[in-house]
PDB file of C-alpha atoms in Angstrom:
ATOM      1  CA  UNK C 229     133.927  81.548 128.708  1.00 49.00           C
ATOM      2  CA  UNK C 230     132.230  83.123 131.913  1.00 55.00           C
ATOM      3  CA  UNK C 231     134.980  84.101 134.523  1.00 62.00           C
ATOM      4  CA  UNK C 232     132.643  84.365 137.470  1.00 69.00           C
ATOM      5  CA  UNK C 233     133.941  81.574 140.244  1.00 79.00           C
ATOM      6  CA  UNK C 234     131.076  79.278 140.903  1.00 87.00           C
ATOM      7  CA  UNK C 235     129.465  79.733 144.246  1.00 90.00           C
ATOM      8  CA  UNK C 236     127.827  77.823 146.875  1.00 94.00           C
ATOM      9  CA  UNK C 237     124.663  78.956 149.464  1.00 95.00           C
ATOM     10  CA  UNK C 238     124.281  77.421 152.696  1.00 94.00           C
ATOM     11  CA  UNK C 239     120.675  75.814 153.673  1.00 92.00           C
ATOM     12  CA  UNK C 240     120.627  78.834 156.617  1.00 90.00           C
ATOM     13  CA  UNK C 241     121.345  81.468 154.197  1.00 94.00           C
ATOM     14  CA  UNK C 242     118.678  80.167 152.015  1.00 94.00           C
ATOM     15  CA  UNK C 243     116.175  79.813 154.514  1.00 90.00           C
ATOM     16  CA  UNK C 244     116.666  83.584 155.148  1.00 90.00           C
ATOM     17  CA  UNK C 245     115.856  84.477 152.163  1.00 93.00           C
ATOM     18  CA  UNK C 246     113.314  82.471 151.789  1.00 90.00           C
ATOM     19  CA  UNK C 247     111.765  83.563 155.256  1.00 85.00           C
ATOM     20  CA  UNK C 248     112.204  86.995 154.114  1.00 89.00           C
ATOM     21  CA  UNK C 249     109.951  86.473 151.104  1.00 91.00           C
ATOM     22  CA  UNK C 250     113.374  87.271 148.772  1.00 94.00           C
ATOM     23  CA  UNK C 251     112.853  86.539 144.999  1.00 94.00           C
ATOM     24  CA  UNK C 252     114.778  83.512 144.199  1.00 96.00           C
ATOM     25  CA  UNK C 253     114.668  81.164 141.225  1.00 97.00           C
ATOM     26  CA  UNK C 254     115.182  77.732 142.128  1.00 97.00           C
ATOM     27  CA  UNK C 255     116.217  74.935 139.498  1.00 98.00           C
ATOM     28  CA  UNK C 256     115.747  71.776 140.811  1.00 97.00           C
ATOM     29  CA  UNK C 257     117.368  68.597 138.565  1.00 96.00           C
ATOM     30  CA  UNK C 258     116.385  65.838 140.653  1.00 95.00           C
ATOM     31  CA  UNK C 259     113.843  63.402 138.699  1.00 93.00           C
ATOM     32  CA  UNK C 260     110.320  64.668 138.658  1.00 93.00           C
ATOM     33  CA  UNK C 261     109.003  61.693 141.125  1.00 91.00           C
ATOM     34  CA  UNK C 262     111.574  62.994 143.754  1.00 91.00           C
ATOM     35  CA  UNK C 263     110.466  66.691 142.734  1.00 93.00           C
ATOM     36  CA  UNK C 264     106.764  65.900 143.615  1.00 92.00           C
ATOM     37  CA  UNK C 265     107.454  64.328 146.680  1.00 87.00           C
ATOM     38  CA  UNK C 266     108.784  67.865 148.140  1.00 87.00           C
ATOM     39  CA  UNK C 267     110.388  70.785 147.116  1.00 92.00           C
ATOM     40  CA  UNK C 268     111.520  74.277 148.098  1.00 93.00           C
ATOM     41  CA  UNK C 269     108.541  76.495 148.671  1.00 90.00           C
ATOM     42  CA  UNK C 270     108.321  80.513 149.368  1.00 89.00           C
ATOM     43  CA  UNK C 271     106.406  83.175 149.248  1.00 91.00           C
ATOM     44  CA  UNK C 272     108.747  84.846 146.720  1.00 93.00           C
ATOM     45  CA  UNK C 273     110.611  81.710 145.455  1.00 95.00           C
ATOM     46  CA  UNK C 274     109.884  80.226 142.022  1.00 95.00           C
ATOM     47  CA  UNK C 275     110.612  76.830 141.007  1.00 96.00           C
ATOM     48  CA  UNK C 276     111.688  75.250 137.520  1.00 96.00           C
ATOM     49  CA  UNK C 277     112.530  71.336 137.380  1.00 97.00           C
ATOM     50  CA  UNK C 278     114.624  70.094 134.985  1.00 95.00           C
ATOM     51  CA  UNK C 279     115.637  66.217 135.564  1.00 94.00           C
ATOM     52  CA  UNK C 280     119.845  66.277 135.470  1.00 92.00           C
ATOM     53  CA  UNK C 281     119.590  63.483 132.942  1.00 89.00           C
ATOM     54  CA  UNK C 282     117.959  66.237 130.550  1.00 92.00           C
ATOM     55  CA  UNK C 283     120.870  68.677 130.929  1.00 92.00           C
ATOM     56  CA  UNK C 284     123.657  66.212 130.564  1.00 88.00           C
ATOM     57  CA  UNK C 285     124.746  67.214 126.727  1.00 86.00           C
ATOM     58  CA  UNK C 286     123.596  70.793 127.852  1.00 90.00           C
ATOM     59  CA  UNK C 287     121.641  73.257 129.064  1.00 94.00           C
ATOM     60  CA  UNK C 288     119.908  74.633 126.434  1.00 94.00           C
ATOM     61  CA  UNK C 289     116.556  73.187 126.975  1.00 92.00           C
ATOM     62  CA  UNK C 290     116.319  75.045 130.188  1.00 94.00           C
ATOM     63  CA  UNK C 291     118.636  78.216 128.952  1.00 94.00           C
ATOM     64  CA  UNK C 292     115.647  80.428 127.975  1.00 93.00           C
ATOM     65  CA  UNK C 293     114.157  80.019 131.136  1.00 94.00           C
ATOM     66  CA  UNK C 294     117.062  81.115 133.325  1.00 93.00           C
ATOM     67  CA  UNK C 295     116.765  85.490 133.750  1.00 90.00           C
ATOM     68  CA  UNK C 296     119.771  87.326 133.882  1.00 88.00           C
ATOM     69  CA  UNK C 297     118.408  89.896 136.316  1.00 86.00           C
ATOM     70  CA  UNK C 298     117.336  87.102 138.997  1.00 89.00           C
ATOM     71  CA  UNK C 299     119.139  85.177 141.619  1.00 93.00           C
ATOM     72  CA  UNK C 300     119.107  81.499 140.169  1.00 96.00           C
ATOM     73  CA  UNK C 301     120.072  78.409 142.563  1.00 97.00           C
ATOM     74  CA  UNK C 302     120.327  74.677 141.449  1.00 97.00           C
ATOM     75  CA  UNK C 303     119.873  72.364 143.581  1.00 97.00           C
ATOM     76  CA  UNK C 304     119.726  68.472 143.717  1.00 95.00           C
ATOM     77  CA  UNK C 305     119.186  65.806 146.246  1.00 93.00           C
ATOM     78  CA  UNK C 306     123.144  65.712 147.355  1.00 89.00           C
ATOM     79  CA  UNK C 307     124.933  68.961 145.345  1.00 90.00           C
ATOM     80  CA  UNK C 308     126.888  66.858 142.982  1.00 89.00           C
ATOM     81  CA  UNK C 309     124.142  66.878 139.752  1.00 92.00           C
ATOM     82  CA  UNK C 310     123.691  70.884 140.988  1.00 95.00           C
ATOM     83  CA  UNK C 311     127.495  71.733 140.201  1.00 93.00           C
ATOM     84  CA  UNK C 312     127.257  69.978 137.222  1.00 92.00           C
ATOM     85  CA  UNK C 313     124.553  72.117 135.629  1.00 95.00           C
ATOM     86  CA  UNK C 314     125.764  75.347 137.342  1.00 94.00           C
ATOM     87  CA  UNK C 315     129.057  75.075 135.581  1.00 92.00           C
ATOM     88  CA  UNK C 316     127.221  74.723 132.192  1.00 93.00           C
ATOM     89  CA  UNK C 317     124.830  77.819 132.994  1.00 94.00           C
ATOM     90  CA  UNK C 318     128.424  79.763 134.157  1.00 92.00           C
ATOM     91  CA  UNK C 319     129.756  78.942 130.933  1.00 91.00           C
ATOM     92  CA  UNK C 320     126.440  79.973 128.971  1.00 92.00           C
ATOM     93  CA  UNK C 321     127.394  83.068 130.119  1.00 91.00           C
ATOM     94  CA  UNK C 322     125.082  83.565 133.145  1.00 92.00           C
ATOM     95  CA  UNK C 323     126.421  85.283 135.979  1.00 88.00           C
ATOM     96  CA  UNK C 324     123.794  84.545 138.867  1.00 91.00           C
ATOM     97  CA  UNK C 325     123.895  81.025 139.655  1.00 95.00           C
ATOM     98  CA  UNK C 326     124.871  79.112 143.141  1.00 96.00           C
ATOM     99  CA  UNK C 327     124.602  75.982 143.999  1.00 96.00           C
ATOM    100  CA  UNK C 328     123.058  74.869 147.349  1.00 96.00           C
ATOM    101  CA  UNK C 329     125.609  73.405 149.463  1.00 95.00           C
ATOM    102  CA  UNK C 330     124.893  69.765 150.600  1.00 93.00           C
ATOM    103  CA  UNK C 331     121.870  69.656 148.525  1.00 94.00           C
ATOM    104  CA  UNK C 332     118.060  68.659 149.547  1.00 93.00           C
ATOM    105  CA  UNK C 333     119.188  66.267 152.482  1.00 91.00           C
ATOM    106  CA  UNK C 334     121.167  69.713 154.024  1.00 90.00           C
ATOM    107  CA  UNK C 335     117.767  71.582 153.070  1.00 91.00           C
ATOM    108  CA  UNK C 336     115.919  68.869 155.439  1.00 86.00           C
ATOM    109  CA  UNK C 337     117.451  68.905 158.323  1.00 83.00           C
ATOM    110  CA  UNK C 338     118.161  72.151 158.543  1.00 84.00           C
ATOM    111  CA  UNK C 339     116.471  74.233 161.693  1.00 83.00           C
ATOM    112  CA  UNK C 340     115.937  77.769 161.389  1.00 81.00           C
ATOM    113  CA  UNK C 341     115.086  79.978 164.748  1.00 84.00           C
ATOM    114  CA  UNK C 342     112.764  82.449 165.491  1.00 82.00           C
ATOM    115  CA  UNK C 343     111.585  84.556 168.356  1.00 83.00           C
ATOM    116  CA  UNK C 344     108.095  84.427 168.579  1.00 84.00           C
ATOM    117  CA  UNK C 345     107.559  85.660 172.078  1.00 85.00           C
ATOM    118  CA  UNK C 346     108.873  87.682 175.989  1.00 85.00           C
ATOM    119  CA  UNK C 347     108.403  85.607 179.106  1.00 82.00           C
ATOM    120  CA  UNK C 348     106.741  87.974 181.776  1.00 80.00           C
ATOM    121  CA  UNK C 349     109.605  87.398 184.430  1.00 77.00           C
ATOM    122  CA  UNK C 350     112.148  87.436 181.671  1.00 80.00           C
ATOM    123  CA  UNK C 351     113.270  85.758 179.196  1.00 83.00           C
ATOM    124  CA  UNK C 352     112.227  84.340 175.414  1.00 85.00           C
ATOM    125  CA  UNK C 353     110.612  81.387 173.563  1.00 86.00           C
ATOM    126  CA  UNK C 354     112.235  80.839 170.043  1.00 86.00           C
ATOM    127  CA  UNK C 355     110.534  78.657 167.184  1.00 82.00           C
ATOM    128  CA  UNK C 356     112.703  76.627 165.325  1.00 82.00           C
ATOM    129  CA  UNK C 357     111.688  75.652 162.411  1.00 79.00           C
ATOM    130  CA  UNK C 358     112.351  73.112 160.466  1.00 78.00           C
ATOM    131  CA  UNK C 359     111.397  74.835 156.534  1.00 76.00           C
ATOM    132  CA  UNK C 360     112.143  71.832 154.815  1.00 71.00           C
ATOM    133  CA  UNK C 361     109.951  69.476 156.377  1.00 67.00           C
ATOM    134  CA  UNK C 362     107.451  71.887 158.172  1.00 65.00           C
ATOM    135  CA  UNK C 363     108.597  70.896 161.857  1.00 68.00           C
ATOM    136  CA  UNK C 364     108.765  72.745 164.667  1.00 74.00           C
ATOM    137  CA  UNK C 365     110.489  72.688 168.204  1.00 80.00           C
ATOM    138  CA  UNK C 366     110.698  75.242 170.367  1.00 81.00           C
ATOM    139  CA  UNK C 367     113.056  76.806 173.408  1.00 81.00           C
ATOM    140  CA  UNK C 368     112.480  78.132 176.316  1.00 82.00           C
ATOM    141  CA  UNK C 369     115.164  81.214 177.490  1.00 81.00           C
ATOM    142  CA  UNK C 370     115.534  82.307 181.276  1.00 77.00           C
ATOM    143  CA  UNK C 371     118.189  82.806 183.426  1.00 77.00           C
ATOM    144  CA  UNK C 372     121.018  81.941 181.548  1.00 74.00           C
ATOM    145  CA  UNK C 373     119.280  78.307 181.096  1.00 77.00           C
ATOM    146  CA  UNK C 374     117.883  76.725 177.784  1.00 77.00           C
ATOM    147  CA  UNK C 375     115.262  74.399 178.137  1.00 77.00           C
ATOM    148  CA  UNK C 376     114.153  72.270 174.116  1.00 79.00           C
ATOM    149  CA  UNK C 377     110.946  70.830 173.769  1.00 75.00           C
ATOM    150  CA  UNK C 378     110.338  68.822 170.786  1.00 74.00           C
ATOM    151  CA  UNK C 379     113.671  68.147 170.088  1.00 71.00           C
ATOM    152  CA  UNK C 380     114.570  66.740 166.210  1.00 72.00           C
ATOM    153  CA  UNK C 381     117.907  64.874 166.001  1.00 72.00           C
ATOM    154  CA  UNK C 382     120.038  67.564 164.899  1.00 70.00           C
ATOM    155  CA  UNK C 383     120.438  68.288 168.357  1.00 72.00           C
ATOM    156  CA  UNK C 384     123.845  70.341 167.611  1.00 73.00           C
ATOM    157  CA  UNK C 385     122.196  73.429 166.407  1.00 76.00           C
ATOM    158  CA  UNK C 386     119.740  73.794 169.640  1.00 79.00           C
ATOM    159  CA  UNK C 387     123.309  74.138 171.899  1.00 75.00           C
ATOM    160  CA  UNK C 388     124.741  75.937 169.430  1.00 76.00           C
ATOM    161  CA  UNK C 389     122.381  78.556 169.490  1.00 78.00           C
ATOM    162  CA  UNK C 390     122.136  78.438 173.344  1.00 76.00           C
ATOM    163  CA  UNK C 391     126.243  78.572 173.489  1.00 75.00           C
ATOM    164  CA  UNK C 392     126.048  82.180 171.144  1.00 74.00           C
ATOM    165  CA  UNK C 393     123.622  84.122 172.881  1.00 68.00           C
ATOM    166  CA  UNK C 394     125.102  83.319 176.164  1.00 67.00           C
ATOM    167  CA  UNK C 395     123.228  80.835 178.222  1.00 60.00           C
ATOM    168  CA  UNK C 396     125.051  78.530 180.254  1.00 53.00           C
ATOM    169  CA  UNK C 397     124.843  74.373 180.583  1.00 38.00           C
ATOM    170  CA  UNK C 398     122.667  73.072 182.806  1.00 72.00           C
ATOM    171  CA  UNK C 399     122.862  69.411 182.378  1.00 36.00           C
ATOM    172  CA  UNK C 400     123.844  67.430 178.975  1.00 70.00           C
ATOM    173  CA  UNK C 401     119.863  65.195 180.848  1.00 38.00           C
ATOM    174  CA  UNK C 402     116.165  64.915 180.502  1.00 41.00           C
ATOM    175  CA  UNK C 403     113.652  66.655 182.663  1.00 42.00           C
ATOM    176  CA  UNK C 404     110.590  65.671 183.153  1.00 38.00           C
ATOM    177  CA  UNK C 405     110.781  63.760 180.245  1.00 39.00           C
ATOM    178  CA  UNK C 406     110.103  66.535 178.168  1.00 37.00           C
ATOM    179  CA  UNK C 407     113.529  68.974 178.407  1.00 39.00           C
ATOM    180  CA  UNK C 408     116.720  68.799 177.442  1.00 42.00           C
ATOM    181  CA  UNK C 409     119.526  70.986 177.393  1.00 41.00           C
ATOM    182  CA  UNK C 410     122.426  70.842 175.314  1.00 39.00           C
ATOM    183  CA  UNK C 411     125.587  73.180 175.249  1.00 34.00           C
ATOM    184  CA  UNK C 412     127.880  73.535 171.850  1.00 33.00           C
ATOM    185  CA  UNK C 413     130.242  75.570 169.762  1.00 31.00           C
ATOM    186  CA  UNK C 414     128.806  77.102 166.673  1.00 51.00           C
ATOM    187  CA  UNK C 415     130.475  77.483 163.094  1.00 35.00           C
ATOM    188  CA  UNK C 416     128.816  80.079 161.202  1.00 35.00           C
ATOM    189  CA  UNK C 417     127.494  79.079 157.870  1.00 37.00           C
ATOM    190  CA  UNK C 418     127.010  81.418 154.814  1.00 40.00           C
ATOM    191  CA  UNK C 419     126.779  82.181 150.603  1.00 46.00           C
ATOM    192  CA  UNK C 420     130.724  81.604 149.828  1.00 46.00           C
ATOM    193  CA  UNK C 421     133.060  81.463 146.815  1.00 47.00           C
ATOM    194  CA  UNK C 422     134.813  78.347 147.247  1.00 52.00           C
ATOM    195  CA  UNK C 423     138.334  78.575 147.487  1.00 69.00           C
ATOM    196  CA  UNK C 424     140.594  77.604 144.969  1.00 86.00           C
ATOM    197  CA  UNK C 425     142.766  74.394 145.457  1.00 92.00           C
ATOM    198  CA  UNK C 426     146.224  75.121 144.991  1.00 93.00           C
ATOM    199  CA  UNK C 427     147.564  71.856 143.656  1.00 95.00           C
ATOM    200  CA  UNK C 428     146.697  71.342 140.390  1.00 96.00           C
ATOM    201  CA  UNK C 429     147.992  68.510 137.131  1.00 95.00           C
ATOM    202  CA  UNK C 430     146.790  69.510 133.541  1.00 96.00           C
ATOM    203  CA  UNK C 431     145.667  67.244 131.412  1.00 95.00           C
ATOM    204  CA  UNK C 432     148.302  66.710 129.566  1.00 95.00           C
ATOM    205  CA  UNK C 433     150.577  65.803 132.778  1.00 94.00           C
ATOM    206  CA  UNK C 434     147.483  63.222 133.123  1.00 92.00           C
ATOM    207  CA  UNK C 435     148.139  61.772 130.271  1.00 92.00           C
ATOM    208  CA  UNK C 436     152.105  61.633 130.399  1.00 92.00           C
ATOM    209  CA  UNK C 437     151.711  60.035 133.528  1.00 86.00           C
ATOM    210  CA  UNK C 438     149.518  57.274 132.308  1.00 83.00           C
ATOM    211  CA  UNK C 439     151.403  57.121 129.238  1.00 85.00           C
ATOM    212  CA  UNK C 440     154.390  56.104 130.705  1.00 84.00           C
ATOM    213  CA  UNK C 441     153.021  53.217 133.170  1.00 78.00           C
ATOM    214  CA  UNK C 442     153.176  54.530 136.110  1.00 76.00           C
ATOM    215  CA  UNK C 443     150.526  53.515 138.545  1.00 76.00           C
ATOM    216  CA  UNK C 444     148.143  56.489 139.181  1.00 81.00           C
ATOM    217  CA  UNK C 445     144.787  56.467 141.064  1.00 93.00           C
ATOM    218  CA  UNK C 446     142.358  58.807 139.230  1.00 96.00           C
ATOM    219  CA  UNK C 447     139.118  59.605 141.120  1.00 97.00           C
ATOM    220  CA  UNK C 448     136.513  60.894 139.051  1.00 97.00           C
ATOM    221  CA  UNK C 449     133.626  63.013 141.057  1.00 94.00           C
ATOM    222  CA  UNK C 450     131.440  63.606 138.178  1.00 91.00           C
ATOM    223  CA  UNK C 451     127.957  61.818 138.376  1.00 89.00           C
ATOM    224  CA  UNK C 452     127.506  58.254 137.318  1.00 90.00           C
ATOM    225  CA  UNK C 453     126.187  58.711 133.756  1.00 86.00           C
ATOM    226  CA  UNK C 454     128.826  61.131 133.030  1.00 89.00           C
ATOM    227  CA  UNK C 455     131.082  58.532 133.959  1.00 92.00           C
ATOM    228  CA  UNK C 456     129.756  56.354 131.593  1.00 90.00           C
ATOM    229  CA  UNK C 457     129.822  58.393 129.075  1.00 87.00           C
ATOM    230  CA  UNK C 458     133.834  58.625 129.144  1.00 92.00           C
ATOM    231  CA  UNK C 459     136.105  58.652 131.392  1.00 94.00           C
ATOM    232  CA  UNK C 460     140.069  58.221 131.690  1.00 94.00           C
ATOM    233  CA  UNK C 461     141.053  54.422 131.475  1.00 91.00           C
ATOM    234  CA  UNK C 462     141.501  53.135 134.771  1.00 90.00           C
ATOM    235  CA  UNK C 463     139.917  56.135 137.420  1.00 94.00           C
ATOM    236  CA  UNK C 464     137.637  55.194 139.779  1.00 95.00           C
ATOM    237  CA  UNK C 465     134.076  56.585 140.290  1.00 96.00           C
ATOM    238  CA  UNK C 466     132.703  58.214 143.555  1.00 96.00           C
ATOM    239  CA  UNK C 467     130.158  60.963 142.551  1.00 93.00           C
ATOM    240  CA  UNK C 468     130.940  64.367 144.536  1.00 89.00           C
ATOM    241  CA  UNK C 469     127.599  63.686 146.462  1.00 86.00           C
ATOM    242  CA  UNK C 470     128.714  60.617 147.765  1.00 90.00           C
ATOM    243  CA  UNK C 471     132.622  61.729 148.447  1.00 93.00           C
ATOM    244  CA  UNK C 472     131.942  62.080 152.558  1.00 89.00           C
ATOM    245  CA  UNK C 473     130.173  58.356 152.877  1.00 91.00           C
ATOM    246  CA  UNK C 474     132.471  57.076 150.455  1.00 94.00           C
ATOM    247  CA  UNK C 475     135.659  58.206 151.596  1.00 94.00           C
ATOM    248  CA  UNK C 476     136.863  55.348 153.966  1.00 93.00           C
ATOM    249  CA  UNK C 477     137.211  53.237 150.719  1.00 93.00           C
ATOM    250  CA  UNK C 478     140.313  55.099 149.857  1.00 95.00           C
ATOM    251  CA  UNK C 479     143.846  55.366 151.474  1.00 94.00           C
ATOM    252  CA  UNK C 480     144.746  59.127 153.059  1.00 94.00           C
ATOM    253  CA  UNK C 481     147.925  58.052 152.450  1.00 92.00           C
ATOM    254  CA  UNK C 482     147.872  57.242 148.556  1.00 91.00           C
ATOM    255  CA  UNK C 483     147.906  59.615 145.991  1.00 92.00           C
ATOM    256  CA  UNK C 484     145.255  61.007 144.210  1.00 96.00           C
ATOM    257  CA  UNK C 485     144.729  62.646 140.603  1.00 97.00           C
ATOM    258  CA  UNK C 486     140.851  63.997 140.935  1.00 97.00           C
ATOM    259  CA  UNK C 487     138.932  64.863 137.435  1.00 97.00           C
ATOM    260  CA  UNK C 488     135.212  65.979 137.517  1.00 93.00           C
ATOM    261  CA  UNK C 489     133.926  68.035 133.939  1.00 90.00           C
ATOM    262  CA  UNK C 490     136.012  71.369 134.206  1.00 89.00           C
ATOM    263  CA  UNK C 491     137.503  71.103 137.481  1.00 90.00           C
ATOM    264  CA  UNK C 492     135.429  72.948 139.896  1.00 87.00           C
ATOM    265  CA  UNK C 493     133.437  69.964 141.314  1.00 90.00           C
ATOM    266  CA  UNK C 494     137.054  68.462 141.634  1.00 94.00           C
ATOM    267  CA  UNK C 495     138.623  71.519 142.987  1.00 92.00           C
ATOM    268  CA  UNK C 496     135.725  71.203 146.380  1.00 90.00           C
ATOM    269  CA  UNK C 497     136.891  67.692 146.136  1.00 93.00           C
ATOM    270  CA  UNK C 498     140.315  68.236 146.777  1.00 95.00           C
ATOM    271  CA  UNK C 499     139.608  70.242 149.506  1.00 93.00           C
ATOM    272  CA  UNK C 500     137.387  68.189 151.586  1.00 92.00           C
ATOM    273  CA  UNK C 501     139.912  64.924 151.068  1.00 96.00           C
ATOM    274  CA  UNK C 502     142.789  67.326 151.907  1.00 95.00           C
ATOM    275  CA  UNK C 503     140.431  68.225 155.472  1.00 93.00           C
ATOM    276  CA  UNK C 504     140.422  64.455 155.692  1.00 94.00           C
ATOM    277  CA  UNK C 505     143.868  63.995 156.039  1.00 95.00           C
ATOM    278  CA  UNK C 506     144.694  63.286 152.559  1.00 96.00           C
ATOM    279  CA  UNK C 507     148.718  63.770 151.727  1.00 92.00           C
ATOM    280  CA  UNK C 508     148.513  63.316 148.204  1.00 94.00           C
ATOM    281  CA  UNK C 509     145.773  65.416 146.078  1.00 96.00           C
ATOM    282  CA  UNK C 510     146.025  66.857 143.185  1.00 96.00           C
ATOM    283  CA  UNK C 511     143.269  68.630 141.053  1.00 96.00           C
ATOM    284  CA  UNK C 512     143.099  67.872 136.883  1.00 96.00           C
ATOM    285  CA  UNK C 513     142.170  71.172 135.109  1.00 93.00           C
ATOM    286  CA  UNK C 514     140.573  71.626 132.866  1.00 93.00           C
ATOM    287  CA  UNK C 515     138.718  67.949 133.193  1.00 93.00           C
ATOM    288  CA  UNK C 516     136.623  65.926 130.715  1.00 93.00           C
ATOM    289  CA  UNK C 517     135.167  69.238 128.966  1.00 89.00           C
ATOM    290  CA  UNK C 518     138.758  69.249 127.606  1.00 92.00           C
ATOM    291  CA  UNK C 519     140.075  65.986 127.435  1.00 94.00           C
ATOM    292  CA  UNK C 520     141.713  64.823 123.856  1.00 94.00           C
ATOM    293  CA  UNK C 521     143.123  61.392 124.596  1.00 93.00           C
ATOM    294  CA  UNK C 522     141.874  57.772 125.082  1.00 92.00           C
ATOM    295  CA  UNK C 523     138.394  57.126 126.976  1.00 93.00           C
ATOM    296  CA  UNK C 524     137.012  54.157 128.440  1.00 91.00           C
ATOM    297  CA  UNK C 525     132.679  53.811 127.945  1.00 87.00           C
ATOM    298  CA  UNK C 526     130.187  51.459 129.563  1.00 76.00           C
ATOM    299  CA  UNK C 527     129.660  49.682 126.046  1.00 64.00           C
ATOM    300  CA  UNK C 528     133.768  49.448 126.175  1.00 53.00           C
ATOM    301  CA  UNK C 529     133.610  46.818 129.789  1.00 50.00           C
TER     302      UNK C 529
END
């Protein structure tokens, strides 16, 4: 078993590397159609894709073609099917594998920015780029005022930007119907180790519980066909990709026993419902990898 913790890289901290012509190794398990549609590109990056559905009863059909002296990220349309298949390469004993945080759809819409030029009386003009997409807008720097042309709707990250290098608000309005200036806080965003949850049930507690009547709600985060496969009688499926538009279907005030495969997709789990407000969470470790008692199926309904 590999003890390295499982970690996740932020769209901005891959766009860096890929702007900086960085060797990385991308595996991408969405389905081919989606695949040829658009991918991650780089001077430097490399690109294997192996459909999810393909890597469900393991990884060994892609194992070979993983180095171990490379940086390896897996990515997939929402970062659910990606955590998946990085556990199983963690436990095939690689050691450089991330996951990329909000998948493809945080990969399109995010905006990276660049200084491509001085104005003569002072002043700058960034390029912000759009890498996933291949959009640009641009702004315009000068006496403390911001000015965006082009705008995309991910407005946030234009005052954001204009907020950390120091430029003041000029009016949250349009000029000339071409400007607008925006003014925002910024979180910084980088390559983590997630944090472990604290609160934790084993599977045998699990089973106890369920066992003995009680009413339990057991959320399981892993993707729909390993749902299918076998899961817990009784627990409800929301894949991990779908856990933020999914959430108002369940009550921050009941109390939750969340299962994924080993308990790292759970563990993130935990900790976004707990940001939501969530009383009640508790993670089940190991998970399904380890799981010796009664299963429902999809043949079974």
């Amino acid at each position: 078993m590999n003890d390295v913790q499982l970690c996740g890289m932020s769209s901005a901290e891959l766009a860096n590397k890929v702007l900086n012509h960085e060797r990385i190794l991308i595996l991408d398990v969405r389905n081919e159609s989606d695949f040829n549609d658009w991918k991650i590109e780089g001077k430097q990056v490399q690109v294997i894709n192996m459909p999810y559905f393909e890597l469900l009863e393991g990884v060994d059909a892609v194992l070979d073609k993983i180095p171990d002296d490379q940086e390896v990220l897996v990515v997939c349309a929402k970062e659910g099917s990606s955590i998946f298949v990085a556990e199983q390469l963690l436990e095939q004993g690689k050691q450089n594998i991330a996951y990329l945080l909000g998948g493809m759809k945080s990969w399109s819409e995010h905006l990276e920015p660049v200084k491509v030029g001085d104005l003569k009386d002072g002043g700058e003009i960034y390029q912000f780029v759009r890498i996933g997409k291949g959009c640009l807008s641009y702004m315009v720097i000068s006496n403390g005022e911001a000015a965006v042309i082009d705008a995309v709707r991910m407005t946030e990250v234009f005052a954001s930007f204009a907020k950390e290098n120091g430029h003041q608000y000029v009016g949250l309005k349009e000029e000339n119907g071409v400007f607008r200036h925006f003014i925002r806080k910024a979180e910084p965003s980088e390559t983590k180790a997630e944090k472990q949850y604290p609160h934790t049930v084993t599977n045998d507690e699990i089973q106890a519980t369920v066992t003995s009547g009680d009413n339990v709600q057991i959320l399981d985060v892993r993707e729909p066909a390993e749902y299918a496969f076998g899961r817990i009688p009784g627990a409800i499926s929301i894949p991990m990709g779908e856990l933020e538009e999914k959430i108002s279907q369940l009550d921050p005030s009941g109390e939750y026993y969340v299962v994924c495969r080993t308990g790292h997709r759970s563990d993130i789990a935990c900790q976004r419902l707990t940001e939501k407000g969530f009383k009640s969470v508790r993670n089940v470790t190991p998970g399904m990898s380890q799981w010796a008692y009664e299963v429902e199926k999809e043949e079974d309904q």
